[in-house]
Coordinates of N, CA and C in Angstrom, one line a residue:
P103 N -7.0 12.4 -1.3 CA -6.4 13.2 -0.2 C -5.5 14.3 -0.8
L104 N -5.5 15.4 -0.1 CA -4.7 16.5 -0.5 C -3.3 16.5 0.1
T105 N -2.5 15.6 -0.5 CA -1.1 15.4 0.0 C 0.0 15.9 -0.9
G106 N -0.4 16.5 -2.0 CA 0.6 17.0 -3.0 C 1.3 18.3 -2.5
S107 N 2.4 18.6 -3.1 CA 3.1 19.8 -2.8 C 3.9 20.3 -4.0
I108 N 4.1 21.6 -4.1 CA 5.0 22.2 -5.1 C 5.9 23.1 -4.4
E109 N 7.2 23.0 -4.9 CA 8.2 23.9 -4.3 C 9.1 24.5 -5.4
A110 N 9.3 25.8 -5.4 CA 10.2 26.5 -6.3 C 11.6 26.3 -5.7
Q111 N 12.4 25.5 -6.3 CA 13.7 25.2 -5.7 C 14.9 26.1 -6.1
S112 N 14.9 26.5 -7.4 CA 16.0 27.5 -7.8 C 15.4 28.4 -8.9
V113 N 15.8 29.6 -8.8 CA 15.4 30.6 -9.8 C 16.7 31.3 -10.3
T114 N 16.8 31.4 -11.6 CA 18.0 32.1 -12.2 C 17.5 33.2 -13.1
G115 N 18.3 34.2 -13.2 CA 17.9 35.3 -14.1 C 17.1 36.3 -13.3
G116 N 16.9 37.5 -13.9 CA 16.1 38.5 -13.2 C 16.9 39.2 -12.1
I117 N 16.2 40.0 -11.3 CA 16.8 40.7 -10.2 C 16.1 40.2 -8.9
P118 N 16.9 39.6 -8.0 CA 16.4 39.2 -6.7 C 16.0 40.5 -5.9
P119 N 15.1 40.3 -4.9 CA 14.4 39.1 -4.4 C 13.3 38.7 -5.3
Y120 N 12.9 37.5 -5.2 CA 11.8 36.9 -6.0 C 10.6 36.7 -5.2
L121 N 9.5 36.9 -5.8 CA 8.2 36.6 -5.2 C 7.5 35.5 -6.0
Y122 N 6.6 34.7 -5.3 CA 6.0 33.6 -5.9 C 4.5 33.6 -5.7
S123 N 3.8 33.0 -6.7 CA 2.3 32.9 -6.6 C 1.9 31.6 -7.2
L124 N 0.9 31.0 -6.7 CA 0.3 29.8 -7.2 C -1.1 30.0 -7.7
N125 N -1.4 29.8 -8.9 CA -2.7 29.9 -9.5 C -3.3 31.3 -9.3
G126 N -2.5 32.3 -9.4 CA -3.0 33.7 -9.3 C -3.2 34.2 -7.9
S127 N -2.7 33.4 -6.9 CA -2.8 33.9 -5.5 C -1.9 35.2 -5.4
P128 N -2.1 36.0 -4.3 CA -1.2 37.1 -4.1 C 0.3 36.7 -4.0
F129 N 1.2 37.5 -4.6 CA 2.6 37.1 -4.6 C 3.2 37.3 -3.1
G130 N 4.0 36.3 -2.8 CA 4.7 36.3 -1.5 C 6.0 35.7 -1.6
D131 N 6.7 35.6 -0.4 CA 8.1 35.0 -0.5 C 8.2 33.5 -0.2
S132 N 7.0 32.9 0.0 CA 7.0 31.5 0.3 C 7.2 30.7 -1.0
T133 N 8.2 29.7 -1.0 CA 8.5 28.9 -2.2 C 7.8 27.5 -2.1
N134 N 7.0 27.3 -1.0 CA 6.4 26.0 -0.8 C 4.9 26.1 -0.8
Y135 N 4.2 25.2 -1.5 CA 2.8 25.1 -1.5 C 2.4 23.7 -1.2
D136 N 1.7 23.5 0.0 CA 1.3 22.1 0.4 C -0.2 21.9 0.4
G137 N -0.6 20.7 0.6 CA -2.1 20.4 0.7 C -2.7 20.5 -0.7
L138 N -2.0 20.1 -1.7 CA -2.6 20.2 -3.1 C -3.1 18.8 -3.5
G139 N -4.1 18.8 -4.4 CA -4.6 17.6 -5.0 C -4.1 17.4 -6.4
E140 N -4.5 16.3 -7.0 CA -4.1 16.1 -8.4 C -4.6 17.2 -9.3
G141 N -3.8 17.6 -10.3 CA -4.3 18.6 -11.3 C -3.2 19.4 -11.8
S142 N -3.6 20.5 -12.5 CA -2.6 21.4 -13.2 C -2.6 22.7 -12.4
Y143 N -1.4 23.2 -12.1 CA -1.2 24.4 -11.4 C -0.2 25.3 -12.1
T144 N -0.4 26.6 -12.0 CA 0.5 27.6 -12.6 C 1.3 28.3 -11.5
L145 N 2.6 28.1 -11.5 CA 3.5 28.7 -10.5 C 4.1 30.0 -11.2
S146 N 3.9 31.1 -10.6 CA 4.5 32.4 -11.2 C 5.6 32.9 -10.3
V147 N 6.6 33.4 -10.9 CA 7.8 34.0 -10.2 C 7.9 35.4 -10.7
Q148 N 8.1 36.3 -9.8 CA 8.2 37.8 -10.1 C 9.5 38.3 -9.5
D149 N 10.3 39.0 -10.3 CA 11.5 39.6 -9.8 C 11.3 41.0 -9.2
A150 N 12.4 41.6 -8.8 CA 12.3 43.0 -8.1 C 11.8 44.0 -9.1
N151 N 12.0 43.8 -10.4 CA 11.6 44.8 -11.5 C 10.1 44.5 -11.9
G152 N 9.5 43.5 -11.4 CA 8.1 43.2 -11.7 C 8.0 42.3 -12.9
C153 N 9.1 41.8 -13.4 CA 9.1 40.8 -14.6 C 8.6 39.5 -14.0
Q154 N 7.8 38.8 -14.8 CA 7.1 37.6 -14.3 C 7.3 36.5 -15.3
L155 N 7.5 35.3 -14.7 CA 7.6 34.1 -15.5 C 6.6 33.1 -14.9
D156 N 5.8 32.5 -15.8 CA 4.8 31.5 -15.4 C 5.2 30.1 -15.9
S157 N 5.0 29.1 -15.0 CA 5.3 27.8 -15.4 C 4.2 26.9 -14.9
T158 N 3.8 25.9 -15.8 CA 2.7 25.0 -15.5 C 3.3 23.7 -14.9
V159 N 2.7 23.3 -13.8 CA 3.1 22.1 -13.1 C 1.9 21.2 -13.0
Q160 N 2.2 19.9 -13.4 CA 1.1 18.9 -13.3 C 1.4 18.0 -12.2
L161 N 0.4 17.8 -11.2 CA 0.6 16.9 -10.1 C -0.3 15.7 -10.4
E162 N 0.3 14.5 -10.3 CA -0.4 13.3 -10.5 C -0.5 12.5 -9.1
A163 N -1.7 12.0 -8.9 CA -1.9 11.3 -7.6 C -1.1 10.0 -7.6
A164 N -0.6 9.7 -6.4 CA 0.2 8.4 -6.3 C -0.8 7.2 -6.3
I165 N -0.3 6.1 -6.7 CA -1.2 4.9 -6.7 C -1.1 4.3 -5.3
I166 N -2.2 4.3 -4.6 CA -2.2 3.7 -3.3 C -2.9 2.3 -3.4
P167 N -2.1 1.3 -3.1 CA -2.7 0.0 -3.2 C -3.8 -0.3 -2.2
Q168 N -4.8 -1.0 -2.6 CA -5.9 -1.5 -1.7 C -5.9 -3.0 -1.7
L169 N -6.0 -3.6 -0.6 CA -5.8 -5.0 -0.4 C -6.8 -5.5 0.6
D170 N -7.3 -6.8 0.3 CA -8.2 -7.5 1.1 C -7.9 -8.9 1.1
L171 N -7.5 -9.5 2.3 CA -7.3 -10.9 2.4 C -8.5 -11.7 2.7
G172 N -9.6 -11.1 2.9 CA -10.9 -11.8 3.1 C -11.1 -12.0 4.6
P173 N -12.2 -12.7 5.0 CA -12.4 -13.0 6.4 C -11.6 -14.1 6.9
D174 N -11.4 -14.1 8.3 CA -10.7 -15.2 8.9 C -11.4 -16.5 8.5
T175 N -10.6 -17.6 8.6 CA -11.2 -18.9 8.1 C -10.6 -20.0 8.9
S176 N -11.1 -21.2 8.7 CA -10.7 -22.4 9.4 C -10.3 -23.5 8.4
L177 N -9.3 -24.3 8.9 CA -8.9 -25.5 8.1 C -9.0 -26.7 9.0
F178 N -9.2 -27.9 8.4 CA -9.1 -29.1 9.1 C -7.6 -29.4 9.2
L179 N -7.2 -30.0 10.3 CA -5.8 -30.4 10.5 C -5.3 -31.2 9.3
G180 N -4.2 -30.8 8.7 CA -3.6 -31.5 7.6 C -4.0 -30.9 6.3
D181 N -5.0 -30.1 6.2 CA -5.4 -29.5 4.9 C -4.5 -28.3 4.6
S182 N -4.6 -27.8 3.4 CA -3.9 -26.6 3.0 C -4.9 -25.6 2.4
L183 N -4.5 -24.3 2.3 CA -5.4 -23.3 1.9 C -4.5 -22.4 1.0
L184 N -5.1 -22.0 -0.2 CA -4.5 -21.0 -1.1 C -5.0 -19.6 -0.7
L185 N -4.1 -18.8 -0.2 CA -4.5 -17.4 0.2 C -4.6 -16.6 -1.1
R186 N -5.8 -16.0 -1.4 CA -6.0 -15.2 -2.6 C -6.4 -13.8 -2.3
P187 N -5.4 -12.9 -2.1 CA -5.8 -11.6 -1.8 C -6.5 -10.9 -3.0
S188 N -7.4 -10.0 -2.7 CA -8.0 -9.2 -3.8 C -7.4 -7.8 -3.8
F189 N -7.0 -7.4 -4.9 CA -6.3 -6.1 -5.1 C -7.3 -5.2 -5.9
V190 N -7.6 -4.0 -5.4 CA -8.4 -3.1 -6.1 C -7.5 -2.3 -7.0
T191 N -6.3 -1.9 -6.5 CA -5.3 -1.3 -7.4 C -4.0 -2.0 -7.4
G192 N -3.1 -1.7 -8.3 CA -1.9 -2.5 -8.5 C -0.9 -2.5 -7.3
A193 N -0.3 -3.6 -7.2 CA 0.8 -3.8 -6.2 C 2.0 -4.3 -7.0
E194 N 3.1 -3.8 -6.6 CA 4.4 -4.1 -7.3 C 5.2 -5.1 -6.5
V195 N 5.2 -5.0 -5.1 CA 6.0 -5.8 -4.3 C 5.1 -6.4 -3.2
Y196 N 5.2 -7.7 -3.0 CA 4.5 -8.5 -2.0 C 5.4 -8.9 -0.9
A197 N 5.1 -8.7 0.3 CA 5.9 -9.1 1.5 C 5.0 -9.7 2.6
W198 N 5.0 -11.0 2.6 CA 4.3 -11.7 3.7 C 5.1 -11.7 4.9
E199 N 4.5 -11.5 6.1 CA 5.2 -11.6 7.3 C 5.8 -13.0 7.4
Q200 N 7.0 -13.1 7.9 CA 7.7 -14.4 8.0 C 7.1 -15.3 9.1
T201 N 6.0 -15.9 8.7 CA 5.2 -16.7 9.5 C 5.3 -18.2 9.1
P202 N 5.6 -19.1 10.0 CA 5.7 -20.5 9.5 C 4.4 -21.0 8.8
G203 N 4.6 -21.9 7.8 CA 3.4 -22.5 7.2 C 3.1 -21.9 5.8
L204 N 3.8 -20.8 5.4 CA 3.5 -20.2 4.1 C 4.4 -20.9 3.0
G205 N 3.8 -21.0 1.8 CA 4.6 -21.6 0.8 C 5.6 -20.7 0.2
C206 N 5.4 -19.4 0.3 CA 6.4 -18.4 -0.2 C 6.1 -17.1 0.5
Y207 N 7.1 -16.2 0.6 CA 6.9 -14.9 1.3 C 6.9 -13.7 0.4
D208 N 7.2 -13.9 -0.9 CA 7.2 -12.7 -1.8 C 6.4 -12.9 -3.0
C209 N 5.3 -13.8 -2.9 CA 4.4 -14.0 -4.0 C 3.0 -13.5 -3.6
P210 N 2.1 -13.3 -4.6 CA 0.8 -12.8 -4.2 C -0.1 -13.9 -3.6
T211 N 0.0 -15.1 -4.0 CA -0.9 -16.2 -3.6 C -0.2 -17.4 -3.1
P212 N 0.2 -17.4 -1.8 CA 0.9 -18.6 -1.3 C -0.1 -19.6 -0.7
Y213 N 0.4 -20.8 -0.6 CA -0.4 -21.9 0.1 C 0.0 -21.8 1.5
V214 N -1.0 -22.1 2.4 CA -0.8 -22.2 3.8 C -0.9 -23.7 4.2
Y215 N 0.2 -24.1 4.9 CA 0.2 -25.5 5.5 C 0.5 -25.4 7.0
I216 N -0.5 -25.5 7.8 CA -0.3 -25.3 9.2 C -0.9 -26.4 10.1
F217 N -0.4 -26.5 11.3 CA -0.9 -27.5 12.2 C -1.4 -26.8 13.5
H218 N -1.2 -25.5 13.6 CA -1.7 -24.7 14.8 C -2.4 -23.4 14.2
P219 N -3.3 -22.9 15.0 CA -3.9 -21.6 14.5 C -2.8 -20.6 14.3
M220 N -3.0 -19.8 13.3 CA -1.9 -18.8 12.9 C -2.5 -17.6 12.2
G221 N -1.9 -16.5 12.4 CA -2.3 -15.2 11.7 C -1.2 -15.0 10.6
Y222 N -1.7 -14.4 9.5 CA -0.8 -14.1 8.4 C -1.1 -12.6 8.0
S223 N 0.0 -11.9 7.7 CA -0.1 -10.5 7.3 C 0.7 -10.3 6.0
L224 N 0.1 -9.5 5.1 CA 0.7 -9.2 3.8 C 0.8 -7.7 3.7
T225 N 1.9 -7.2 3.3 CA 2.1 -5.8 3.0 C 2.5 -5.7 1.5
V226 N 1.7 -4.8 0.8 CA 2.0 -4.6 -0.6 C 2.5 -3.2 -0.8
T227 N 3.3 -3.0 -1.8 CA 3.9 -1.7 -2.1 C 3.6 -1.4 -3.6
S228 N 3.2 -0.2 -3.9 CA 2.9 0.2 -5.3 C 4.1 0.8 -5.9
E229 N 4.0 1.0 -7.2 CA 5.2 1.6 -7.9 C 5.5 3.0 -7.4
D230 N 4.6 3.7 -6.7 CA 4.9 5.0 -6.2 C 5.4 4.9 -4.7
D231 N 5.7 3.7 -4.3 CA 6.3 3.4 -3.0 C 5.2 3.7 -1.8
C232 N 4.0 3.5 -2.1 CA 2.9 3.6 -1.1 C 2.6 2.1 -0.7
T233 N 2.4 2.0 0.6 CA 2.1 0.6 1.1 C 0.8 0.5 1.8
T234 N 0.3 -0.7 1.9 CA -0.9 -1.0 2.7 C -0.8 -2.5 3.2
S235 N -1.4 -2.8 4.2 CA -1.3 -4.2 4.8 C -2.7 -4.7 5.2
D236 N -2.8 -6.0 5.2 CA -4.0 -6.7 5.7 C -3.6 -8.0 6.4
S237 N -4.5 -8.5 7.2 CA -4.2 -9.7 8.0 C -5.3 -10.7 7.9
I238 N -5.0 -12.0 8.1 CA -6.1 -13.0 8.1 C -5.7 -14.0 9.2
F239 N -6.6 -14.5 9.9 CA -6.3 -15.5 10.9 C -6.9 -16.9 10.4
V240 N -6.1 -17.9 10.5 CA -6.5 -19.3 10.0 C -6.5 -20.2 11.2
D241 N -7.7 -20.6 11.6 CA -7.8 -21.5 12.7 C -7.7 -23.0 12.2
V242 N -7.3 -23.9 13.1 CA -7.1 -25.3 12.7 C -8.1 -26.1 13.5
I243 N -8.9 -26.8 12.8 CA -9.9 -27.7 13.4 C -9.2 -29.1 13.6
A244 N -8.9 -29.4 14.8 CA -8.2 -30.7 15.1 C -9.2 -31.8 15.4
W245 N -10.0 -32.1 14.4 CA -11.0 -33.1 14.6 C -10.5 -34.5 14.1
R246 N -10.3 -35.3 15.1 CA -9.7 -36.6 14.8 C -10.8 -37.7 15.0
R247 N -11.0 -38.5 14.0 CA -12.0 -39.6 14.2 C -11.3 -40.7 14.9
V248 N -11.9 -41.2 15.9 CA -11.3 -42.3 16.7 C -12.3 -43.5 16.7
Y249 N -11.8 -44.6 16.3 CA -12.6 -45.8 16.2 C -12.3 -46.7 17.4
I250 N -13.3 -46.9 18.2 CA -13.1 -47.8 19.3 C -14.0 -49.0 19.1
P251 N -13.4 -50.2 18.9 CA -14.3 -51.4 18.7 C -15.1 -51.7 20.0
N252 N -16.3 -52.2 19.8 CA -17.1 -52.5 20.9 C -17.3 -54.0 21.1
A253 N -16.6 -54.8 20.3 CA -16.7 -56.3 20.4 C -15.3 -56.9 20.0
F254 N -15.0 -57.9 20.7 CA -13.7 -58.6 20.4 C -13.8 -59.9 19.8

């Protein structure tokens, strides 16, 4: 996605007013350039005398975590389940929604111990502070074997 931006924040030297150009575009008074993708850009600053300074700026794409908790599932009453999220890209921080039955709330793979159907949500945050979430529903099969004798 084209979510990057470059901004000329302070210029010293030369004679104001200053004009700005990105990658050879016409000079103008705008100091902000939005909608940029990852890559190398040349920011040029020109003063009132026509003197020009070029600076190379490198934009790096943020790491956006991708997460999949898998399909909804079922457990027999009294069983446990290890939730194993799959991560396509790195996650730095794990935050499970505070739902009863989880073995931990800040680890990547908690055990689930439940007696009622329950939904669980995980939010992960990358080192670039980007987040993504996914949810899974765990149903409980309350199948109880009952033995009724037919003779006394």
